[in-house]
Short mmCIF file of C-alpha atoms in Angstrom, two decimals:
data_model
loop_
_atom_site.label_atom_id
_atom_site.label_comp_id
_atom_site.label_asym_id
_atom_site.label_seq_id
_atom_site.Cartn_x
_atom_site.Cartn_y
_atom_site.Cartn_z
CA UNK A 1 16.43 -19.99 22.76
CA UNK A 2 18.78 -21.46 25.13
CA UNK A 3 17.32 -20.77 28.88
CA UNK A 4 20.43 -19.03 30.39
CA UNK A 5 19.48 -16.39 27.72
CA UNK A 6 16.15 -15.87 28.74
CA UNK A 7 14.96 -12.97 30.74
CA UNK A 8 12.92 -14.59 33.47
CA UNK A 9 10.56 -12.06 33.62
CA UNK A 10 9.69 -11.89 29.96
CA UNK A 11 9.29 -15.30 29.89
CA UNK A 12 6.55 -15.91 32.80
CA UNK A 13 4.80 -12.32 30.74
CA UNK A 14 4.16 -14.05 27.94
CA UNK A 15 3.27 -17.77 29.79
CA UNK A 16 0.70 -15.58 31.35
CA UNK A 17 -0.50 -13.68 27.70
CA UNK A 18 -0.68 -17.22 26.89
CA UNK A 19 -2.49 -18.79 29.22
CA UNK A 20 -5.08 -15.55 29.49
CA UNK A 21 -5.75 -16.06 25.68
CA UNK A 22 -7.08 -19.89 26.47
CA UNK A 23 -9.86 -18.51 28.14
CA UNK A 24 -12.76 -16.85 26.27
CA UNK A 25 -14.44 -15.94 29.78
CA UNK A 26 -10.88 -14.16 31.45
CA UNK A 27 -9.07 -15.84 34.44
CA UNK A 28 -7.61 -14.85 37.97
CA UNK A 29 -4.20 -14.05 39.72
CA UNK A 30 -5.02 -17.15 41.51
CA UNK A 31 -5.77 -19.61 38.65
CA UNK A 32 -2.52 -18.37 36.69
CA UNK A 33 -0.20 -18.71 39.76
CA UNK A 34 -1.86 -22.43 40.26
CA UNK A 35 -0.67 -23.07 36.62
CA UNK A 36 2.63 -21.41 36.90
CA UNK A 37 3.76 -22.40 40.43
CA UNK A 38 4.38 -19.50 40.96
CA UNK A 39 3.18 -16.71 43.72
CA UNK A 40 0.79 -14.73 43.26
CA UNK A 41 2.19 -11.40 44.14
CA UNK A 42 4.63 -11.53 41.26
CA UNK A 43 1.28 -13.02 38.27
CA UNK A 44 -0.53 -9.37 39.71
CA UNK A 45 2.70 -7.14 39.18
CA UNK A 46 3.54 -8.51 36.17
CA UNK A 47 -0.42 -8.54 34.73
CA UNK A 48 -0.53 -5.27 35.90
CA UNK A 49 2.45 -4.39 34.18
CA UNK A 50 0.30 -5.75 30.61
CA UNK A 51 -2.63 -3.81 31.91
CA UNK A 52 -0.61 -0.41 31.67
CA UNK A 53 0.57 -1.19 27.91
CA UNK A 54 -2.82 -2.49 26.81
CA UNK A 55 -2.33 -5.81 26.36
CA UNK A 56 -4.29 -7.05 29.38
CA UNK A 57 -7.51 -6.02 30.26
CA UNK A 58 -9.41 -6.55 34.22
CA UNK A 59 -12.71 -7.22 33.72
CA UNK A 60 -14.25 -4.49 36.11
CA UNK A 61 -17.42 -6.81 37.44
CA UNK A 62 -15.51 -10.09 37.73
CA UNK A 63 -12.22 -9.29 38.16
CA UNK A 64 -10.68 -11.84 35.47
CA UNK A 65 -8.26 -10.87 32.90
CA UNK A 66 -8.59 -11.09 29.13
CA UNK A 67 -6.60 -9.76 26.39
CA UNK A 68 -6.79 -6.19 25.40
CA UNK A 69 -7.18 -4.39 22.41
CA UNK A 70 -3.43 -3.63 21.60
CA UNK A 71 -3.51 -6.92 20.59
CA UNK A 72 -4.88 -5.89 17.95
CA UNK A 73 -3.29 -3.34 17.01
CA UNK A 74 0.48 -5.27 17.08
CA UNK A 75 -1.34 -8.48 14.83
CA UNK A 76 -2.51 -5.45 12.40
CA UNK A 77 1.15 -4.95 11.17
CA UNK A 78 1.54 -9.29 11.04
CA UNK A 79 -1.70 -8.62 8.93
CA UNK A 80 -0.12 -6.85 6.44
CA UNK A 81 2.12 -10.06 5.08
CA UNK A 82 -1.37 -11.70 4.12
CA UNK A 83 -2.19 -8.65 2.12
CA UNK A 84 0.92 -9.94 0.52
CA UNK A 85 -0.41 -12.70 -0.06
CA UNK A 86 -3.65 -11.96 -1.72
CA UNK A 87 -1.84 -9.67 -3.99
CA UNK A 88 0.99 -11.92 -5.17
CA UNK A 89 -1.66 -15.28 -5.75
CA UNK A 90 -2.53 -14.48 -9.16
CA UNK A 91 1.11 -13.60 -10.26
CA UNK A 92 2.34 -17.08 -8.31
CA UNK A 93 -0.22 -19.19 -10.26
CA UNK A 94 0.81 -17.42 -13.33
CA UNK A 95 4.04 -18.73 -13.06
CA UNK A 96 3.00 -22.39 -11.62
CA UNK A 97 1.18 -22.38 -14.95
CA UNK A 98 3.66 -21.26 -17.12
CA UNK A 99 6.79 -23.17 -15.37
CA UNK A 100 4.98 -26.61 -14.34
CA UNK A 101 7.90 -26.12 -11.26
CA UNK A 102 7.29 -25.31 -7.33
CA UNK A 103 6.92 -21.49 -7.05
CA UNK A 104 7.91 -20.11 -3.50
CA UNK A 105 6.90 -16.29 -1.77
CA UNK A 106 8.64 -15.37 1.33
CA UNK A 107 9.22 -12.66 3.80
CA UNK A 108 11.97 -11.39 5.47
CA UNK A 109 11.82 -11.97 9.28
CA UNK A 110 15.24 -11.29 11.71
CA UNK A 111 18.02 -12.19 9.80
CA UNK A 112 15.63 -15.68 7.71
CA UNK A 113 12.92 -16.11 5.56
CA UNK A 114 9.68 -17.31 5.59
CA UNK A 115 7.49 -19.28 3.27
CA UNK A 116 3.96 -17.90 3.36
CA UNK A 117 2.94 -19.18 -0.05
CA UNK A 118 3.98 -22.55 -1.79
CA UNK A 119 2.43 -23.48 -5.31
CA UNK A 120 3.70 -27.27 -5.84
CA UNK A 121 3.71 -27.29 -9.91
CA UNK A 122 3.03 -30.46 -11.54
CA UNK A 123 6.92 -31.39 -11.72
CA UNK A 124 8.06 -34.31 -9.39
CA UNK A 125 10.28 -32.22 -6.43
CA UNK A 126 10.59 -32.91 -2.95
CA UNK A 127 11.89 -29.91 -0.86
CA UNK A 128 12.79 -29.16 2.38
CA UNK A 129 10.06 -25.69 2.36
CA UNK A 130 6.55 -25.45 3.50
CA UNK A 131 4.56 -22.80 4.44
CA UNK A 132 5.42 -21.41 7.34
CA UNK A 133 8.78 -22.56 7.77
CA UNK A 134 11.99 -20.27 7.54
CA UNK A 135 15.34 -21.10 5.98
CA UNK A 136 18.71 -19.26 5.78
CA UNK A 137 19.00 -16.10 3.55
CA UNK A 138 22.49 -16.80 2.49
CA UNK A 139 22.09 -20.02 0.26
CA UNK A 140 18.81 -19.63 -0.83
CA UNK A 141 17.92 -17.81 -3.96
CA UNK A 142 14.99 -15.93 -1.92
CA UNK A 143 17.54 -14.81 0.68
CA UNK A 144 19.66 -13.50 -1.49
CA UNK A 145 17.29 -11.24 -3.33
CA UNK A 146 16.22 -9.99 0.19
CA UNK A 147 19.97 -9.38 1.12
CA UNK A 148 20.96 -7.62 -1.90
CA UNK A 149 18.23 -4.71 -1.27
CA UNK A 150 19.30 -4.18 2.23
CA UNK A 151 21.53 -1.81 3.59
CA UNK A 152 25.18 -3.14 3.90
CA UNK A 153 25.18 -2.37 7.98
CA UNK A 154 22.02 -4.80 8.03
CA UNK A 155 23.74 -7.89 5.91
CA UNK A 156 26.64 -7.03 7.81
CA UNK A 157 25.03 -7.83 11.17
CA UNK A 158 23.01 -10.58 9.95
CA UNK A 159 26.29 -12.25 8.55
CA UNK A 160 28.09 -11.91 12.01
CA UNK A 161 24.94 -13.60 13.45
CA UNK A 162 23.68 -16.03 10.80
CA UNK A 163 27.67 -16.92 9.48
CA UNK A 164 27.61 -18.10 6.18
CA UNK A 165 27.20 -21.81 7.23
CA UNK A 166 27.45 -24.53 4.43
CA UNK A 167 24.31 -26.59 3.77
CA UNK A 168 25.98 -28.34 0.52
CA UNK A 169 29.13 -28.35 -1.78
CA UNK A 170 28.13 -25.25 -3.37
CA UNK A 171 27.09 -22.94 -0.29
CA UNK A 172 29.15 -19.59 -0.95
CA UNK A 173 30.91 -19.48 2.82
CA UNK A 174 33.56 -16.62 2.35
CA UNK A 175 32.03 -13.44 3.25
CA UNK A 176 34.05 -11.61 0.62
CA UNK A 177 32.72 -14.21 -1.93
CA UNK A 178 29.45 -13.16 -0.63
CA UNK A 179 28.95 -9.66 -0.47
CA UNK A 180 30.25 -9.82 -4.30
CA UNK A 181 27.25 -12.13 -4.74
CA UNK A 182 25.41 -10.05 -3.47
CA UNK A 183 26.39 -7.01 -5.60
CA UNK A 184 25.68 -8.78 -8.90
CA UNK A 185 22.33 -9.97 -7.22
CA UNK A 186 21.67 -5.92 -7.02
CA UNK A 187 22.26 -5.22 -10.74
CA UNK A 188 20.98 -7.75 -12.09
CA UNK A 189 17.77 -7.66 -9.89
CA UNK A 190 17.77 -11.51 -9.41
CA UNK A 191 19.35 -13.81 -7.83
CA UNK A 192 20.04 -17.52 -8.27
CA UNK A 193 20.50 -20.98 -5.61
CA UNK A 194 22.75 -23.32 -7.78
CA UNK A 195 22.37 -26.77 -5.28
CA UNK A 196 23.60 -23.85 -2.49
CA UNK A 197 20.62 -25.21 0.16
CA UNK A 198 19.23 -28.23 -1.14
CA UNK A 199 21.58 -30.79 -3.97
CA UNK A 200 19.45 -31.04 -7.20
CA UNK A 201 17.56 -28.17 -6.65
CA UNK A 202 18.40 -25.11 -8.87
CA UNK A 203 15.96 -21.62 -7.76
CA UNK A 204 15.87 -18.39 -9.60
CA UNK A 205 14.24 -15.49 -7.45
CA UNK A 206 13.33 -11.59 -7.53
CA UNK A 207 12.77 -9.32 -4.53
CA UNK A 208 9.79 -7.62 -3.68
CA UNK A 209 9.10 -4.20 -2.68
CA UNK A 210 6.18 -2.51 -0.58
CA UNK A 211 5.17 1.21 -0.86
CA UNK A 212 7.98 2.95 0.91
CA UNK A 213 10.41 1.11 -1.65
CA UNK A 214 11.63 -1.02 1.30
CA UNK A 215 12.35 -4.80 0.30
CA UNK A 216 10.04 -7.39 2.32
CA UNK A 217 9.48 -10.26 0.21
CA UNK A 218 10.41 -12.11 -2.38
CA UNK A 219 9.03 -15.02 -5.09
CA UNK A 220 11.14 -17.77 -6.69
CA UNK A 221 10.65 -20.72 -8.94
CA UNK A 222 12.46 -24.09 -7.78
CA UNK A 223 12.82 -27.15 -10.14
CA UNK A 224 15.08 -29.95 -10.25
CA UNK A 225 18.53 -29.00 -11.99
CA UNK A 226 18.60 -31.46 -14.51
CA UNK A 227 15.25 -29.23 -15.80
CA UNK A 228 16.31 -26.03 -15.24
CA UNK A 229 19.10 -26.09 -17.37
CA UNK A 230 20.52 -22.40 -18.65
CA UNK A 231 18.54 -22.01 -21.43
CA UNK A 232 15.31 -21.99 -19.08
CA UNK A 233 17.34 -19.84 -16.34
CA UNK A 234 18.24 -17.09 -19.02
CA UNK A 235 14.22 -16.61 -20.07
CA UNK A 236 13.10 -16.83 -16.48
CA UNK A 237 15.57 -14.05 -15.41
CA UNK A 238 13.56 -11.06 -17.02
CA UNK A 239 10.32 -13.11 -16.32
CA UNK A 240 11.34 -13.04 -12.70
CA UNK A 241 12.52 -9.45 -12.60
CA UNK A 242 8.89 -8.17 -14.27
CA UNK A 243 7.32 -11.10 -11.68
CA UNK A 244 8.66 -9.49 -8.80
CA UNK A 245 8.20 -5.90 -10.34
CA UNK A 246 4.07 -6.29 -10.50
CA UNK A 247 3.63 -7.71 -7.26
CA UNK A 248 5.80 -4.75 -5.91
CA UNK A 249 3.75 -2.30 -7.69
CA UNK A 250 0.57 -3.85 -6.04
CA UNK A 251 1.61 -2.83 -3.29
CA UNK A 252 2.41 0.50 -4.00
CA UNK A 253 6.03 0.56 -5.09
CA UNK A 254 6.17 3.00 -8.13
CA UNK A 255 8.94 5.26 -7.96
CA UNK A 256 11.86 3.42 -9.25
CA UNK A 257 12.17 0.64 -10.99
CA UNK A 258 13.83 -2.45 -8.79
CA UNK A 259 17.50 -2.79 -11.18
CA UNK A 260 18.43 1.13 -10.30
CA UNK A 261 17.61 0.90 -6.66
CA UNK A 262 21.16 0.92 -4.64
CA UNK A 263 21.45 0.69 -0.93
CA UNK A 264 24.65 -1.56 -1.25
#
């Protein structure tokens, strides 16, 4: 983030959450402000200010701060994407066994995605993705499953945020374009990156859904284009579609099945 956009005061909050969580036995207004350069006055409003929330704690007998408990309780709902994990494995080496190509499972996270799983295949591929990194949602056949399930106000502000940026020759950059894309994406239940993020990469991918029937992932295959010609994309389009389908459903997602939902 670019520092004239920074709120000052958020910023030295969450130096100090981060310099409190370095030390297992707490630490003191003083020691924070000698780190900070900073005075001391504004380390105890501002601690005392994470105190009231929960997500500082005084210790009572030495006075030293350590993290509290609603720590906990916030990395409880970051928790839940490894669930995601765990459940999808077996249906992501299913596929790295079947296909022999690099299978991908993502998350949607403001307006990108990230890669929280990445099953290399056997296939020679290099790729841009690793786990943990987070690429645009508009050229990317993961995005655009994600997208698709969305409500149109929340594409429509990502889009005004994210633009529709090209990455190769074959990015789709006219929103128009787009939000047709999009619409077929929603019918058909999968979606497809045709060299749109990376050249000579082709990616077929299928959104996933948790227990309220709210999109938050999704799983793709990526192989080299010369392999994945359209013979291969046609039989890995209902494969993908049943793919994304079980993982949703351990998860809880039963009530619909994902080619009738329609938020678009």
């Amino acid at each position: 983030m670019e520092r004239e956009n920074m709120v000052k005061s958020v910023s030295r909050a969450l130096d100090i959450v981060t310099i409190v969580s370095m030390e297992r036995e707490g630490v003191g207004v003083t020691e924070i402000a000698k780190q900070m350069d900073i005075n001391k006055s504004s380390v105890y409003r501002i601690l005392t200010t994470l105190a009231q929330y929960g997500y500082i704690e005084q210790d009572q007998e030495t006075g030293r701060y350590k993290l509290g408990y609603k720590f906990l309780e916030v990395s409880s709902k970051l928790l839940d994407s490894i669930d995601l994990r765990t459940e999808a494995k077996p249906f992501l080496q299913e596929l790295e066994s079947e296909t022999n190509e690099v299978i991908h499972l993502v998350v949607y996270d403001q307006g990108e995605v990230v890669y929280i799983e990445k099953l290399e295949g056997n296939q020679t591929l290099r790729m841009h993705s690793k786990v943990g990194k987070r690429a645009p949602m508009h050229c990317t056949s993961v995005g655009k499953a994600i997208l698709a399930f969305l409500p149109l106000n929340t594409v429509t502000s990502i889009l005004e945020r994210k633009g529709l940026p090209a990455h190769t020759d074959h990015t789709i950059t006219d929103e128009e374009s787009f939000l047709r894309e999009l619409s077929e994406v929603k019918q058909k239940g999968y979606a497809l990156d045709l060299e749109e993020n990376e050249y000579g990469i082709t990616c077929i991918a299928a959104p996933i859904f948790d227990h309220l029937g709210q999109v938050v992932a999704a799983v793709s295959i990526s192989g080299a284009t010369m392999r994945m010609t359209n013979e291969r994309l046609t039989y890995f389009q209902e494969r993908m579609v049943d793919i994304g389908k079980n993982i949703s459903e351990r998860l809880g997602y039963k009530t619909e099945s994902v080619k009738d939902k329609s938020l678009f």
